[in-house]
Amino acid sequence: MSLIKNLKSPGGWGALLFSLKWAQRAGGLWPMLRALSTKNSCKSCALGMGGQQGGMRNEKGHFPEVCNKSILAQSADMQGAIPMDFFHTHDVTTLSKWTPRQLELSGRLTCPVICEPNDTHYRPISWNEAIEHTAEKLKATSPDRSFFYASGRSSNEAGFLLQLFARIFGTNNVNNCSYYCHQASGVGLSQSLGTGTATVQLDDLDSADLIFLIGANPASNHPRFMRTLMETRRRGGKVIVINPAREPGLENFSVPSDMRSLLFGSEIASTYVQPHIGGDIALLKGIGKALLEAAQAQQEILNTRFIENHTQGFEEYRQDLENSSWEQLETSSGLTQGLIQDIARQYAQGENVVFAWAMGITHHGHGVQNVQSIVNLALLRGMVGRKNAGLLPLRGHSNVQGIGSIGFTPELKKNIFNNLESNYGLSLPSQKGLDTLSCMESSHLENFDFAWNLGGNLYGSNPDSTFAKEALSKVDFVLYMNTTLNQGHFNGRGKTTILLPVLARDEEPQPTTQESMFSFVRLSEGGKARHSGPRSEVSVIAEIADKVLPSDPIPWRELRETGNIRQMIGSVVPGFEKMKDIDRTQEEFHIGGRILHASEFPTDNGRAGFEICSLPEFSLERKQKNQFTLMTVRSEGQFNTVVYEEQDRYRGIKSRKVVLMNPEDIQELDLLEGQKVTVESKTGKIVDFKIAAFQVKPGNILMYYPEANVLVPRSYDQQSRTPSFKSINVVVKEKN
């Protein structure tokens, strides 16, 4: 029996029924709509909605802006409390085998719990005991033997406060989940343009006549972006999709909030290109080479005035492309010269072009160069540094960009560092801190006694999950602040582990702020707590800080007020000056200096730079027919490491324990759909996963994250330290 259902246009009525089901699970449609209508920013992806313009509205005020992801996230926060006897009934060994979905849907955490050495179960403790235990451990810990990690679900205020505490405590081992997703984007963009974020704002997309969608699947991961793609096609624009997998939702999608699309579906991709996994640089260089060749007859194809006046490194870039043979580029990309030239022709005809990408670009050992290859193409035609065109990394969690902006990073930007020291009389540590992967490797060497996790699932986010479990088990004390359970609480335990239940964004007793992928800062008003027990993240951090550090010069008790934290942020973080008065003005804002609508770049000389990007040093020639390149992917029914549904409706997959493989490869290996196989990498092995046919480039396979993380090696991009979740050499074997 096939593991794949017959597919119609993803989204549409199915999405509406799916949303209704989850709304009913959370207490009903009207309670869900009331929750979504509050003036709080969306808890899902960084595309952003909500805030002071009202729930289900984007920064342009468009209504309705809502998707399955936001409903799933909201329903998880609206579920009932974990039963009082849950941790007594279920031991750690049992819970460590539960799926992400089982743990997420167990209910809301409402009471602090602890698991100490030799304990077989977590046990409830009081808030006072949890705070005292944590503070005493911190006092006994050398700062250099501690690290602090944040996910993108927390507020700017909580993130700023915790990183401030960590630095005054004495460590720069401060990092966030971006190091496992879009750090390559930040590094690549910063090196080329002087800024690490999107160069466009949402309004710019309204005038785009061509959008490149590279290594991204917004149908599953950023559903509201599908409306942008639909509208681009409706006004006669083009969408060029570049993805090794042929995703049904990127071919045709039914946007539920648009009646015409709901009834008839909407064509998304005008051109769909499937390179090899890891073949993006070759493809992007090929497009650039084709443009240069075409410009010999039509010079206007290139924006020579822009190149001469606002860029550097063009001649070296030109020489590199001329030295790259078409044979090399075809072999590495898996695409023909003719197809690449056709894409170049379409690009040459575009007047307002936006390049959007996600982790299919960043999750490689050459992720930074992938990003810079995209920037190079934009610079060739002057499609950055002006309105209605530019670069858009499609970031994941709702405030992952904000967490980085306010300084939750191993190295503070110089101006933030100087402002903190001069404005508040601080003497902060100056040594470079460890990034996320370095903290895990150092934990494995038993170099850490304390780890503080502000949200997220550090274990589930890691490559080589066997190593990750071992690493965290060697930390003396691990603290988690979460709303619900995840696998990290059981497979990512330290010798002693405490789980602290915190309030969801729309339950905070005071306003908080979040930043979208368009560098737009929203104000969330908070709301009434759904359960007694969970506490505000800010209040917990401030109370612990007050017990561990003297209150002079930082008045920790006063920083229980988010308004006081915003005063600090506005005074030390450039571009956040409006944060000081946002409580009073309720004026949400774009961060200054981020959106590049003029050809002056925030580099030392004001110029953007072309970068030379080498073809990846790996061979696509398979020595054996059962050797494949694996990329891990997420499903429509999950968000990051959180899994809400085992089936993937948009791909038509009924189970997550599958290997998605091209039908030609299935036939060549004499396998059958539904047959169980073993998949091995140099890092680990997975058994009893079933084969499912899918339109992925031959020689490449897909498996779901985080289930396949055991296969992902700890190889990474040297410049950004982003792990290679999407370019893994594996062998597929029949089950013995």
XYZ file of C-alpha atoms in Angstrom:
736
model
C 0.000 0.000 0.000
C 1.329 3.457 -0.892
C 2.406 5.737 1.918
C 1.430 8.731 -0.193
C -2.156 9.937 -0.536
C -3.526 11.348 -3.756
C -2.923 15.097 -3.663
C -5.018 17.987 -4.832
C -3.953 21.597 -4.374
C -2.494 21.871 -0.837
C -4.053 24.414 1.507
C -7.658 25.366 0.767
C -10.561 23.516 2.342
C -8.226 20.949 3.852
C -6.343 23.697 5.678
C -9.612 25.200 6.910
C -10.875 21.857 8.212
C -7.483 21.169 9.781
C -7.575 24.542 11.531
C -11.126 23.935 12.715
C -10.109 20.574 14.163
C -7.288 22.158 16.150
C -9.503 25.024 17.246
C -12.021 22.514 18.608
C -9.210 20.729 20.400
C -8.254 24.036 22.041
C -11.797 24.719 23.276
C -13.712 25.794 20.208
C -13.646 28.126 17.238
C -14.690 31.294 19.085
C -12.121 30.957 21.883
C -9.492 30.407 19.182
C -10.608 33.474 17.221
C -10.622 35.570 20.391
C -7.090 34.443 21.177
C -5.872 35.177 17.659
C -7.599 38.581 17.660
C -5.725 39.990 20.637
C -3.015 42.591 20.121
C -0.172 40.108 20.377
C 2.302 39.140 17.701
C 2.002 35.703 16.114
C 3.805 32.875 17.900
C 4.729 31.114 14.691
C 7.111 32.157 11.899
C 9.003 35.451 11.600
C 6.834 36.643 8.701
C 4.965 38.358 11.493
C 1.403 39.424 12.207
C -0.578 40.852 15.108
C 0.583 43.565 17.461
C -1.018 46.956 17.854
C -2.779 46.909 14.473
C -4.792 44.014 15.846
C -4.614 40.268 15.672
C -4.464 38.553 12.284
C -3.053 41.665 10.575
C 0.363 42.236 9.050
C 2.304 45.520 9.201
C 0.361 46.767 6.184
C -2.890 46.218 8.091
C -4.105 43.464 5.766
C -6.804 41.205 7.251
C -7.117 38.275 7.656
C -3.527 37.159 8.162
C -3.602 33.726 9.765
C -2.368 30.243 8.933
C -2.259 26.692 10.242
C 1.062 27.352 11.964
C -0.331 30.159 14.083
C -3.375 28.068 15.017
C -1.211 25.096 15.969
C 1.019 27.251 18.165
C -1.981 28.939 19.761
C -3.782 25.660 20.404
C -0.743 24.258 22.206
C -0.835 27.199 24.607
C -4.598 26.834 25.077
C -4.473 23.171 26.080
C -5.108 21.984 29.615
C -2.503 21.486 32.308
C -0.361 18.372 32.560
C -2.138 16.093 35.058
C -0.868 16.300 38.624
C 0.236 12.642 38.666
C 1.912 12.753 35.230
C 5.524 12.725 36.415
C 4.780 10.179 39.118
C 3.152 7.870 36.568
C 5.752 8.227 33.802
C 9.446 7.778 34.495
C 12.214 9.518 32.560
C 13.159 6.384 30.629
C 9.612 6.018 29.340
C 9.225 9.699 28.462
C 12.568 9.752 26.660
C 11.009 7.382 24.099
C 7.892 9.452 23.522
C 7.594 11.265 20.204
C 7.748 15.064 19.972
C 4.007 15.044 19.273
C 3.182 12.983 22.367
C 5.174 15.301 24.589
C 3.843 18.537 23.064
C 0.237 17.398 23.476
C 0.673 16.198 27.071
C -0.492 19.590 28.304
C 0.892 22.832 29.689
C 3.675 22.822 32.254
C 2.264 24.512 35.357
C 4.621 23.531 38.174
C 8.430 23.512 38.463
C 9.870 19.986 38.454
C 13.327 18.629 39.172
C 15.253 15.476 38.310
C 18.421 14.944 40.336
C 21.215 12.362 40.011
C 19.926 8.788 40.397
C 16.288 9.944 40.147
C 14.072 7.878 37.887
C 11.295 10.475 37.785
C 10.902 14.232 37.750
C 9.213 15.493 40.914
C 7.316 18.749 41.553
C 8.983 21.456 43.636
C 7.910 24.933 44.722
C 8.925 28.063 42.859
C 10.966 29.176 45.881
C 12.874 25.911 45.918
C 13.493 26.068 42.166
C 14.750 29.667 42.303
C 16.963 29.054 45.338
C 18.410 25.854 43.888
C 19.248 27.632 40.627
C 20.751 30.677 42.349
C 22.917 28.588 44.657
C 24.234 26.560 41.746
C 25.102 29.726 39.822
C 26.931 31.176 42.825
C 29.026 28.014 43.004
C 29.781 27.991 39.262
C 32.754 29.639 37.600
C 31.339 31.892 34.854
C 33.508 30.304 32.177
C 31.880 26.951 33.000
C 28.387 28.167 32.113
C 26.466 28.836 28.902
C 23.178 30.493 28.017
C 20.942 29.536 25.067
C 17.749 31.159 23.751
C 15.152 30.152 21.193
C 13.196 32.592 19.057
C 9.958 32.175 21.026
C 10.939 34.564 23.812
C 10.547 38.323 23.879
C 13.183 40.955 23.237
C 12.889 41.949 26.885
C 13.540 38.455 28.263
C 16.393 37.866 25.835
C 18.073 41.185 26.606
C 17.739 40.664 30.353
C 19.206 37.159 30.318
C 22.172 38.055 28.093
C 22.834 41.080 30.324
C 22.841 38.843 33.391
C 25.164 36.333 31.694
C 27.721 38.999 30.784
C 27.702 40.668 34.195
C 27.936 37.173 35.688
C 31.140 36.921 33.658
C 30.629 34.911 30.460
C 30.045 35.535 26.770
C 28.936 31.940 26.194
C 25.631 33.377 25.008
C 24.045 31.997 21.840
C 20.717 31.285 20.198
C 18.886 28.950 17.831
C 19.875 31.031 14.782
C 23.265 29.314 14.884
C 21.426 26.163 13.794
C 19.369 27.823 11.048
C 20.076 31.230 9.465
C 23.465 32.175 10.906
C 24.962 31.568 7.456
C 22.572 34.211 6.103
C 23.671 36.747 8.680
C 27.369 36.136 8.072
C 27.056 36.040 4.286
C 24.938 39.189 4.062
C 27.146 41.062 6.535
C 30.308 40.273 4.604
C 28.780 41.293 1.277
C 26.520 44.185 2.289
C 27.374 45.211 5.855
C 23.964 44.154 7.190
C 22.834 40.683 8.241
C 19.090 40.996 7.711
C 16.571 41.370 4.900
C 17.122 44.398 2.673
C 13.393 44.671 1.855
C 10.236 45.405 3.786
C 6.842 43.832 3.197
C 5.635 46.657 0.918
C 8.464 45.992 -1.536
C 7.035 42.591 -2.375
C 3.877 44.208 -3.749
C 5.806 45.484 -6.763
C 8.068 42.504 -7.423
C 7.661 41.050 -10.914
C 9.998 38.117 -10.236
C 10.647 36.239 -7.008
C 13.376 33.623 -6.764
C 12.403 31.085 -4.075
C 15.557 29.116 -3.314
C 15.870 26.207 -0.865
C 12.605 27.037 0.850
C 9.169 25.465 1.227
C 6.868 28.229 2.522
C 3.760 26.139 1.784
C 4.739 24.118 4.854
C 6.902 26.526 6.842
C 5.764 30.101 6.057
C 2.194 29.585 4.768
C 1.231 33.258 4.720
C 4.080 33.932 2.281
C 2.085 31.872 -0.221
C -0.320 34.796 -0.592
C 2.600 36.987 -1.686
C 3.617 34.415 -4.277
C 0.017 34.044 -5.464
C -0.379 37.805 -5.869
C 2.910 38.036 -7.773
C 1.631 35.510 -10.307
C -1.781 37.203 -10.570
C -0.293 40.512 -11.642
C 1.725 38.777 -14.340
C 4.928 38.238 -12.381
C 7.024 35.102 -12.191
C 8.108 32.794 -9.383
C 11.194 30.674 -10.010
C 11.400 27.842 -7.492
C 14.795 26.213 -6.950
C 14.506 23.082 -4.815
C 15.838 19.498 -5.152
C 12.372 18.268 -4.106
C 9.270 19.019 -6.152
C 6.975 20.251 -3.403
C 3.262 20.065 -4.355
C 2.469 23.270 -2.466
C 4.985 25.229 -4.537
C 3.376 24.124 -7.794
C -0.229 24.899 -6.892
C -1.651 26.169 -3.617
C -5.125 27.146 -2.420
C -4.864 30.240 -0.224
C -7.740 29.850 2.281
C -8.206 33.613 2.836
C -8.748 34.268 -0.889
C -12.061 32.989 -2.280
C -10.843 32.640 -5.862
C -7.788 30.696 -4.755
C -9.820 28.649 -2.284
C -12.209 27.507 -4.998
C -9.835 27.039 -7.916
C -6.308 26.945 -6.512
C -3.418 29.186 -7.544
C -0.442 28.339 -9.685
C 2.712 29.269 -7.788
C 5.880 28.276 -9.653
C 6.209 29.654 -13.167
C 9.482 27.706 -13.439
C 10.473 24.833 -11.163
C 14.154 23.827 -11.096
C 15.514 20.772 -9.272
C 19.286 20.900 -8.739
C 21.235 18.307 -6.806
C 21.359 18.830 -3.052
C 24.385 21.102 -2.649
C 24.278 22.180 -6.295
C 23.106 25.745 -5.656
C 26.463 27.487 -6.068
C 26.969 25.841 -9.453
C 23.476 26.887 -10.560
C 23.841 30.465 -9.314
C 27.285 30.808 -10.892
C 25.810 29.431 -14.092
C 23.100 32.102 -14.092
C 25.761 34.756 -13.556
C 27.929 33.303 -16.333
C 24.969 33.274 -18.715
C 24.212 36.919 -17.897
C 27.793 37.952 -18.604
C 27.746 36.112 -21.910
C 24.415 37.662 -22.905
C 25.664 41.115 -21.890
C 28.292 40.964 -24.618
C 25.447 41.557 -27.083
C 23.082 43.440 -24.726
C 25.134 45.456 -22.264
C 22.028 46.803 -20.544
C 21.382 43.352 -19.046
C 23.942 44.270 -16.374
C 23.566 47.413 -14.287
C 27.056 48.661 -15.085
C 26.532 52.081 -13.464
C 25.507 50.441 -10.190
C 28.413 47.984 -10.376
C 30.965 50.732 -11.019
C 29.676 53.201 -8.427
C 28.429 51.007 -5.606
C 30.259 47.666 -5.624
C 33.736 46.201 -5.400
C 35.283 42.917 -6.522
C 33.408 42.711 -9.827
C 36.428 42.014 -12.040
C 37.541 39.126 -9.830
C 33.988 37.777 -9.895
C 33.827 38.099 -13.681
C 37.127 36.247 -14.031
C 35.941 33.450 -11.742
C 32.800 32.937 -13.839
C 34.764 32.962 -17.072
C 37.094 30.308 -15.623
C 34.150 28.105 -14.616
C 33.378 25.708 -17.449
C 29.815 24.845 -18.383
C 30.713 21.191 -17.986
C 31.704 21.800 -14.345
C 28.568 23.780 -13.640
C 26.272 21.222 -15.273
C 27.856 18.330 -13.389
C 27.766 20.027 -9.986
C 24.254 21.471 -10.330
C 22.695 18.497 -12.117
C 21.119 20.903 -14.609
C 21.741 21.558 -18.291
C 23.351 24.680 -19.699
C 20.204 25.409 -21.680
C 17.995 25.365 -18.581
C 20.384 27.615 -16.659
C 20.511 30.047 -19.566
C 16.704 30.127 -19.664
C 16.601 31.120 -15.984
C 19.161 33.831 -16.719
C 16.958 35.153 -19.544
C 13.988 35.361 -17.207
C 16.087 37.181 -14.617
C 17.331 39.607 -17.280
C 13.722 40.517 -18.094
C 12.772 41.254 -14.472
C 12.506 44.868 -13.384
C 11.878 44.339 -9.662
C 13.398 41.090 -8.427
C 13.393 39.676 -4.897
C 15.555 36.722 -3.870
C 14.083 34.697 -0.974
C 15.676 31.648 0.623
C 15.616 29.481 3.721
C 17.555 26.601 5.237
C 17.929 24.709 1.980
C 20.607 27.351 1.371
C 22.078 27.754 4.873
C 22.210 24.131 6.066
C 25.386 23.199 4.191
C 29.114 23.203 4.810
C 29.212 26.046 2.293
C 26.123 27.911 3.552
C 27.751 31.350 3.665
C 28.968 30.996 0.078
C 25.482 29.865 -0.958
C 24.121 33.134 0.414
C 26.884 35.186 -1.172
C 26.211 33.527 -4.526
C 22.659 34.872 -4.300
C 23.942 38.330 -3.365
C 26.299 38.273 -6.359
C 23.372 37.754 -8.723
C 21.428 40.592 -7.137
C 24.411 42.936 -7.484
C 24.885 42.115 -11.169
C 21.601 43.816 -12.038
C 21.397 46.295 -9.169
C 18.569 44.421 -7.477
C 19.652 45.468 -3.990
C 19.929 48.967 -2.574
C 16.621 50.227 -3.975
C 12.878 49.881 -3.429
C 10.828 46.923 -4.647
C 13.839 44.619 -5.044
C 16.314 42.927 -2.753
C 17.171 40.021 -0.497
C 14.900 38.154 1.924
C 16.074 35.337 4.198
C 12.866 33.565 5.282
C 13.547 33.220 8.993
C 11.894 30.675 11.238
C 10.642 31.470 14.725
C 8.673 34.636 15.380
C 11.410 36.455 17.307
C 14.582 34.668 16.279
C 15.820 37.831 14.567
C 14.973 39.982 17.586
C 16.860 37.708 19.968
C 19.982 38.315 17.899
C 19.327 42.035 17.479
C 19.250 42.716 21.207
C 22.552 40.930 21.786
C 21.909 37.268 22.582
C 25.096 36.379 20.716
C 28.596 35.163 21.660
C 30.070 38.523 20.715
C 28.232 41.784 21.269
C 28.373 44.336 18.487
C 30.935 46.958 19.430
C 28.440 49.795 19.774
C 26.163 47.773 22.077
C 29.164 46.713 24.164
C 30.429 50.298 24.466
C 26.977 51.693 25.261
C 26.401 49.163 28.033
C 29.748 49.904 29.647
C 29.557 53.695 29.350
C 25.844 54.145 30.133
C 25.724 51.822 33.131
C 29.276 51.747 34.484
C 29.756 48.085 33.649
C 32.932 46.135 32.988
C 31.895 43.338 30.679
C 33.931 40.293 29.642
C 35.708 40.934 26.367
C 36.738 37.428 25.352
C 34.763 35.874 22.492
C 32.090 33.486 23.687
C 31.228 30.069 22.303
C 28.542 29.535 19.654
C 25.864 26.875 20.052
C 27.755 23.968 18.489
C 30.932 24.889 20.394
C 28.973 24.828 23.655
C 27.730 21.338 22.859
C 31.236 20.130 22.021
C 32.604 21.731 25.168
C 29.817 20.121 27.208
C 30.877 16.738 25.849
C 34.381 17.461 27.185
C 32.818 18.089 30.631
C 33.734 21.777 30.570
C 30.363 23.086 31.759
C 28.654 23.011 35.145
C 25.596 25.117 34.268
C 23.383 25.591 31.188
C 20.403 27.960 31.016
C 17.880 27.371 28.206
C 15.403 30.175 27.528
C 12.766 28.255 25.553
C 13.405 25.894 22.671
C 14.638 22.322 22.468
C 18.429 22.386 22.345
C 18.716 18.605 22.187
C 16.238 18.259 19.315
C 17.864 21.105 17.380
C 21.276 19.453 17.314
C 22.990 17.349 14.687
C 24.223 13.940 15.832
C 21.537 13.444 18.471
C 23.483 10.629 20.143
C 26.358 13.025 20.747
C 23.956 15.766 21.868
C 22.405 13.526 24.518
C 25.828 12.531 25.820
C 27.028 16.130 25.859
C 24.124 17.510 27.876
C 24.237 14.577 30.295
C 27.716 15.731 31.349
C 26.545 19.186 32.452
C 26.064 19.380 36.213
C 22.928 21.544 36.136
C 20.590 22.250 33.210
C 17.741 24.754 33.500
C 14.852 24.857 31.002
C 12.147 27.526 30.744
C 9.267 26.235 28.608
C 5.503 26.212 28.212
C 5.204 22.533 27.183
C 7.305 19.375 27.239
C 9.813 18.416 24.556
C 12.373 15.672 23.983
C 15.182 17.788 25.397
C 13.677 17.557 28.876
C 14.332 13.809 28.892
C 17.105 13.187 26.347
C 18.861 16.472 27.068
C 19.018 16.235 30.853
C 22.031 17.283 32.872
C 23.053 15.557 36.072
C 20.441 17.772 37.702
C 17.674 19.287 35.587
C 14.945 21.774 36.469
C 11.973 22.623 34.247
C 10.377 26.002 34.904
C 6.866 26.644 33.503
C 6.553 30.069 31.880
C 3.726 32.118 30.448
C 2.940 32.248 26.756
C 3.341 35.580 24.936
C -0.370 36.417 25.128
C -0.431 35.602 28.862
C 2.320 37.999 29.919
C 1.166 40.469 32.608
C 3.121 43.274 30.891
C 3.685 44.226 27.246
C 6.610 42.674 25.379
C 8.107 43.178 21.908
C 9.108 40.958 18.984
C 10.876 41.557 15.644
C 9.829 40.140 12.269
C 12.049 39.023 9.383
C 11.359 42.463 7.868
C 13.030 44.143 10.897
C 9.619 45.363 12.070
C 9.210 45.584 15.865
C 5.754 44.803 17.268
C 4.319 45.435 20.716
C 2.383 42.539 22.279
C -0.033 43.543 25.020
C -0.040 40.216 26.903
C -3.179 39.003 28.608
C -4.752 36.803 31.235
C -2.906 33.649 32.294
C -4.693 30.420 31.381
C -3.239 28.490 34.316
C -2.019 29.314 37.786
C 1.604 28.345 38.236
C 3.535 29.544 35.160
C 5.441 32.800 35.579
C 6.678 35.552 33.315
C 10.131 34.884 31.862
C 11.278 38.367 32.826
C 10.217 37.976 36.467
C 12.054 34.650 36.767
C 15.275 35.960 35.217
C 15.227 39.136 37.330
C 14.623 37.233 40.574
C 17.468 34.804 39.947
C 19.783 37.647 38.903
C 18.930 39.572 42.059
C 19.914 36.590 44.214
C 23.163 35.882 42.343
C 24.545 39.364 41.608
C 24.618 42.596 43.586
C 21.973 45.104 42.509
C 24.508 47.864 41.855
C 24.893 49.102 39.123
C 22.013 47.077 37.604
C 18.776 47.283 39.644
C 17.531 43.762 38.931
C 14.301 44.176 40.891
C 13.342 47.181 38.768
C 13.980 45.088 35.663
C 11.010 42.912 36.508
C 9.158 45.704 34.697
C 9.421 45.214 30.932
C 9.117 48.975 30.404
C 12.368 49.492 32.313
C 14.082 46.871 30.162
C 12.892 48.655 27.032
C 14.425 51.865 28.333
C 17.767 50.062 28.490
C 17.359 48.489 25.050
C 16.471 51.839 23.507
C 19.536 53.459 25.043
C 22.132 50.845 24.062
C 20.946 49.077 20.861
C 21.241 51.306 17.762
C 18.033 51.396 15.735
C 15.875 50.591 18.786
C 15.545 54.156 20.070
C 11.753 54.112 19.565
C 11.597 51.180 21.980
C 11.830 53.602 24.912
C 8.413 55.128 24.272
C 6.589 52.261 22.587
C 4.428 51.680 25.701
C 3.108 55.231 25.448
C 3.064 55.772 21.685
C 2.198 52.181 20.691
C 4.157 53.079 17.547
C 5.585 49.930 16.020
C 8.588 50.551 13.805
C 11.163 49.332 11.322
C 14.642 49.209 12.832
C 16.739 52.038 11.468
C 19.471 51.264 8.927
C 18.200 47.803 8.011
C 16.043 48.291 4.905
C 18.298 49.173 1.962
C 16.290 51.477 -0.301
C 19.362 53.436 -1.415
C 22.676 52.308 -2.883
C 24.693 53.261 0.182
C 25.736 50.147 2.057
C 26.743 49.972 5.747
C 30.243 48.734 4.889
C 33.519 50.522 5.649
C 33.617 52.111 2.194
C 29.879 52.224 1.483
C 30.135 49.632 -1.289
C 28.646 46.143 -1.589
C 31.068 43.353 -2.411
C 31.089 40.571 -4.971
C 32.484 37.406 -3.392
C 34.274 34.484 -5.045
C 32.382 31.274 -4.222
C 34.033 27.930 -4.920
C 32.142 24.848 -6.009
C 31.727 22.478 -3.037
C 34.485 19.910 -2.729
C 32.381 16.798 -2.842
C 31.769 14.329 -5.619
C 28.266 13.725 -6.883
C 29.415 10.544 -8.598
C 27.905 7.657 -6.644
C 30.300 4.752 -6.234
C 27.390 2.479 -5.368
C 23.770 2.763 -6.381
C 22.609 2.712 -2.742
C 24.619 5.853 -1.860
C 22.552 9.032 -1.577
C 22.709 12.644 -0.457
C 20.181 13.206 2.320
C 18.528 16.440 3.354
C 16.326 16.659 6.422
C 13.017 18.498 6.050
C 10.069 19.667 8.107
C 6.431 18.821 7.544
C 3.307 20.921 7.284
C 2.222 19.592 10.687
C 5.263 20.740 12.643
C 7.125 23.883 13.628
C 10.869 23.635 14.191
C 11.322 20.659 16.553
C 7.653 20.677 17.626
C 5.528 18.060 15.873
C 1.755 18.475 16.032
C 0.740 15.847 13.447
C 2.450 12.633 12.347
C 1.125 12.932 8.805
C 2.369 15.496 6.311
C -0.773 16.535 4.461
C 0.900 18.743 1.867
C 3.281 16.010 0.731
C 0.609 13.367 1.203
C 2.807 11.386 3.618
C 1.051 9.401 6.335
C 4.050 8.695 8.591
C 7.241 10.464 9.645
C 9.300 7.259 9.696
C 9.893 7.336 5.959
C 12.625 7.754 3.375
C 11.374 9.907 0.489
C 13.064 8.673 -2.692
C 12.742 9.181 -6.425
C 10.732 6.350 -8.065
C 13.641 5.655 -10.453
C 15.973 5.090 -7.502
C 13.431 2.808 -5.819
C 13.268 0.714 -8.947
C 17.048 0.666 -9.412
C 17.508 -0.664 -5.879
C 14.795 -3.302 -6.432
C 12.815 -1.875 -3.532
C 9.065 -1.448 -3.101
C 7.075 1.370 -1.594
C 6.355 0.578 2.031
C 9.388 -1.698 2.312
C 11.444 -1.181 5.467
C 15.075 -0.151 5.069
C 18.098 0.840 7.123
C 19.782 4.195 6.541
C 23.372 4.696 7.694
C 25.740 7.656 7.820
C 29.168 8.041 9.385
C 27.370 9.318 12.489
C 24.521 6.912 13.072
C 21.954 4.452 11.824
C 18.164 4.372 11.521
C 16.247 1.125 11.066
C 12.720 0.169 10.040
C 11.922 3.323 8.090
C 9.674 2.794 5.079
C 10.361 3.777 1.493
C 7.978 6.342 -0.039
C 8.097 7.596 -3.617
C 8.531 11.329 -4.039
C 9.633 13.657 -6.800
C 13.123 14.449 -5.518
C 16.176 14.719 -7.752
C 17.551 11.197 -8.442
C 20.465 10.363 -6.178
C 18.982 12.434 -3.351
C 16.594 11.529 -0.536
C 14.554 13.310 2.121
C 13.880 12.375 5.752
C 12.129 14.242 8.547
C 13.815 16.420 11.158
C 14.332 15.880 14.096
C 13.804 12.122 13.719
C 16.730 11.821 11.282
C 19.121 13.951 13.353
C 20.945 10.816 14.464
C 22.278 10.631 10.885
C 23.442 14.250 10.728
C 27.192 14.640 11.349
C 28.626 17.582 13.248
C 30.136 19.003 10.067
C 29.450 22.688 9.596
C 30.071 25.820 7.581
C 33.474 27.127 8.672
C 32.424 30.774 8.606
C 29.057 30.584 10.377
C 29.343 27.272 12.248
C 25.903 26.316 10.895
C 25.564 22.491 10.812
C 25.006 20.679 7.503
C 21.491 19.349 8.031
C 20.841 19.234 4.278
C 23.898 17.633 2.697
C 24.533 14.264 4.327
C 26.140 11.235 2.690
C 24.140 8.100 3.527
C 23.707 4.503 2.438
C 20.264 2.906 2.104
C 20.105 -0.841 2.764
C 17.367 -3.408 2.730
C 16.301 -4.538 6.155
C 18.003 -7.829 6.974
